[in-house]
């Protein structure tokens, strides 16, 4: 399947994206780009590239966090998201992805704290979190 083909199981996302605007599409593309890179580049090469990035703005820090997350380096990804948040505290994506890191680490309290902030900034994150696999380990908790 080429990168431009759509699987039938993905068609429900077409409606979601059309209703939720261009910004969500851009965030999804950025996430998918980071995921493709982590699957198709040798880990060492990707790590060397990440280390060369100078975190000069929130977007760069956010992208660095995504790349580190793709490598399974959750603590470093969290630090990168923290840098992005320090620069742009109202960025719902940085808060959401930070929550994903904590969810992947089974850290319920910090996952919920960061997810709550992400939802306050963009209520659509509430719907995304319901099916996001990063929260599979903590979803059964009643507080989720």
Coordinates of C-alpha atoms in Angstrom, one line a residue:
X1 CA 0.0 0.0 0.0
X2 CA 1.4 3.4 -0.9
X3 CA 1.5 6.3 1.6
X4 CA -1.4 8.0 -0.2
X5 CA -3.8 5.0 -0.2
X6 CA -6.5 5.0 2.5
X7 CA -7.6 1.7 4.2
X8 CA -11.3 1.2 4.8
X9 CA -10.6 1.1 8.5
X10 CA -9.3 4.7 8.3
X11 CA -12.3 6.2 6.5
X12 CA -13.9 7.2 9.8
X13 CA -11.0 9.6 10.2
X14 CA -11.8 11.4 7.0
X15 CA -15.0 12.7 8.5
X16 CA -13.2 13.5 11.8
X17 CA -10.6 15.6 10.0
X18 CA -13.1 17.4 7.9
X19 CA -15.0 18.4 11.0
X20 CA -12.0 19.3 13.1
X21 CA -10.0 21.6 10.8
X22 CA -6.7 22.0 9.2
X23 CA -4.7 22.4 12.4
X24 CA -5.6 18.8 13.5
X25 CA -4.5 17.5 10.1
X26 CA -1.2 19.3 10.4
X27 CA -0.6 17.8 13.9
X28 CA -1.5 14.3 12.6
X29 CA 1.0 14.7 9.6
X30 CA 3.7 15.8 12.0
X31 CA 3.0 12.8 14.3
X32 CA 2.9 10.4 11.3
X33 CA 6.2 11.9 10.0
X34 CA 7.9 11.2 13.3
X35 CA 6.5 7.7 13.3
X36 CA 7.7 6.9 9.8
X37 CA 11.1 8.2 10.6
X38 CA 11.4 6.0 13.7
X39 CA 10.4 2.9 11.7
X40 CA 12.6 3.5 8.6
X41 CA 15.8 5.0 10.0
X42 CA 18.4 3.3 12.0
X43 CA 18.1 4.3 15.6
X44 CA 21.7 5.6 15.9
X45 CA 21.3 7.8 12.8
X46 CA 18.0 9.2 14.2
X47 CA 19.5 9.8 17.6
X48 CA 22.4 11.7 16.1
X49 CA 20.0 13.8 14.1
X50 CA 17.9 14.6 17.2
X51 CA 21.0 15.6 19.2
X52 CA 21.9 18.2 16.5
X53 CA 18.6 20.0 16.8
X54 CA 18.9 23.3 18.7
X55 CA 15.6 23.8 20.6
X56 CA 15.1 27.4 19.5
X57 CA 11.3 27.5 19.4
X58 CA 8.3 25.6 20.6
X59 CA 7.7 23.8 17.3
X60 CA 11.3 22.5 17.3
X61 CA 11.1 21.3 20.9
X62 CA 7.7 19.7 20.1
X63 CA 9.2 17.9 17.1
X64 CA 12.2 16.8 19.1
X65 CA 9.8 15.4 21.7
X66 CA 8.0 13.4 19.0
X67 CA 11.2 12.0 17.7
X68 CA 12.4 11.0 21.1
X69 CA 9.0 9.4 21.9
X70 CA 9.3 7.4 18.7
X71 CA 12.6 6.1 20.0
X72 CA 11.0 5.1 23.3
X73 CA 13.0 7.7 25.2
X74 CA 10.0 8.9 27.2
X75 CA 11.9 10.9 29.9
X76 CA 13.8 12.8 27.2
X77 CA 10.6 13.3 25.2
X78 CA 8.9 14.7 28.3
X79 CA 11.8 17.2 28.8
X80 CA 11.5 18.3 25.2
X81 CA 7.7 18.8 25.6
X82 CA 8.4 20.7 28.8
X83 CA 10.7 23.0 26.8
X84 CA 7.9 23.5 24.3
X85 CA 5.4 24.3 27.0
X86 CA 7.8 26.8 28.7
X87 CA 8.0 28.7 25.4
X88 CA 4.3 28.2 24.4
X89 CA 2.2 27.3 27.5
X90 CA -1.1 27.2 25.6
X91 CA 0.0 24.5 23.1
X92 CA -2.5 21.7 23.6
X93 CA -0.4 19.3 21.5
X94 CA 2.6 19.5 23.7
X95 CA 0.5 18.8 26.8
X96 CA -1.3 16.0 25.1
X97 CA 1.9 14.3 23.9
X98 CA 3.4 14.7 27.3
X99 CA 0.4 12.9 28.7
X100 CA 0.9 10.2 26.1
X101 CA 4.5 9.7 27.4
X102 CA 3.2 9.3 31.0
X103 CA 0.5 7.0 29.8
X104 CA 3.0 4.8 28.0
X105 CA 5.0 4.6 31.3
X106 CA 1.8 3.6 33.2
X107 CA 2.1 6.8 35.3
X108 CA -1.6 7.5 35.7
X109 CA -1.5 10.6 37.9
X110 CA 0.9 12.6 35.6
X111 CA -0.9 11.3 32.5
X112 CA -4.2 12.5 33.8
X113 CA -2.8 15.8 35.0
X114 CA -1.3 16.6 31.6
X115 CA -4.2 15.2 29.6
X116 CA -6.6 17.4 31.6
X117 CA -4.6 20.5 30.7
X118 CA -4.6 19.4 27.0
X119 CA -8.3 19.0 27.1
X120 CA -8.8 22.4 28.8
X121 CA -6.8 23.9 25.9
X122 CA -8.6 21.9 23.2
X123 CA -11.6 19.9 24.1
X124 CA -11.2 17.7 21.0
X125 CA -8.3 16.0 22.8
X126 CA -10.9 14.3 25.0
X127 CA -12.2 12.3 22.0
X128 CA -8.7 11.5 20.8
X129 CA -7.7 10.1 24.2
X130 CA -10.6 7.7 24.2
X131 CA -9.0 5.6 21.4
X132 CA -5.3 6.6 21.7
X133 CA -3.3 3.5 22.3
X134 CA -0.8 5.5 24.4
X135 CA -3.5 5.4 27.1
X136 CA -4.4 1.7 26.8
X137 CA -2.5 0.8 30.0
X138 CA -4.4 3.3 32.1
X139 CA -7.7 3.5 30.4
X140 CA -9.4 1.0 32.8
X141 CA -8.8 3.2 35.8
X142 CA -12.1 4.9 36.8
X143 CA -10.3 8.3 36.9
X144 CA -9.6 8.1 33.2

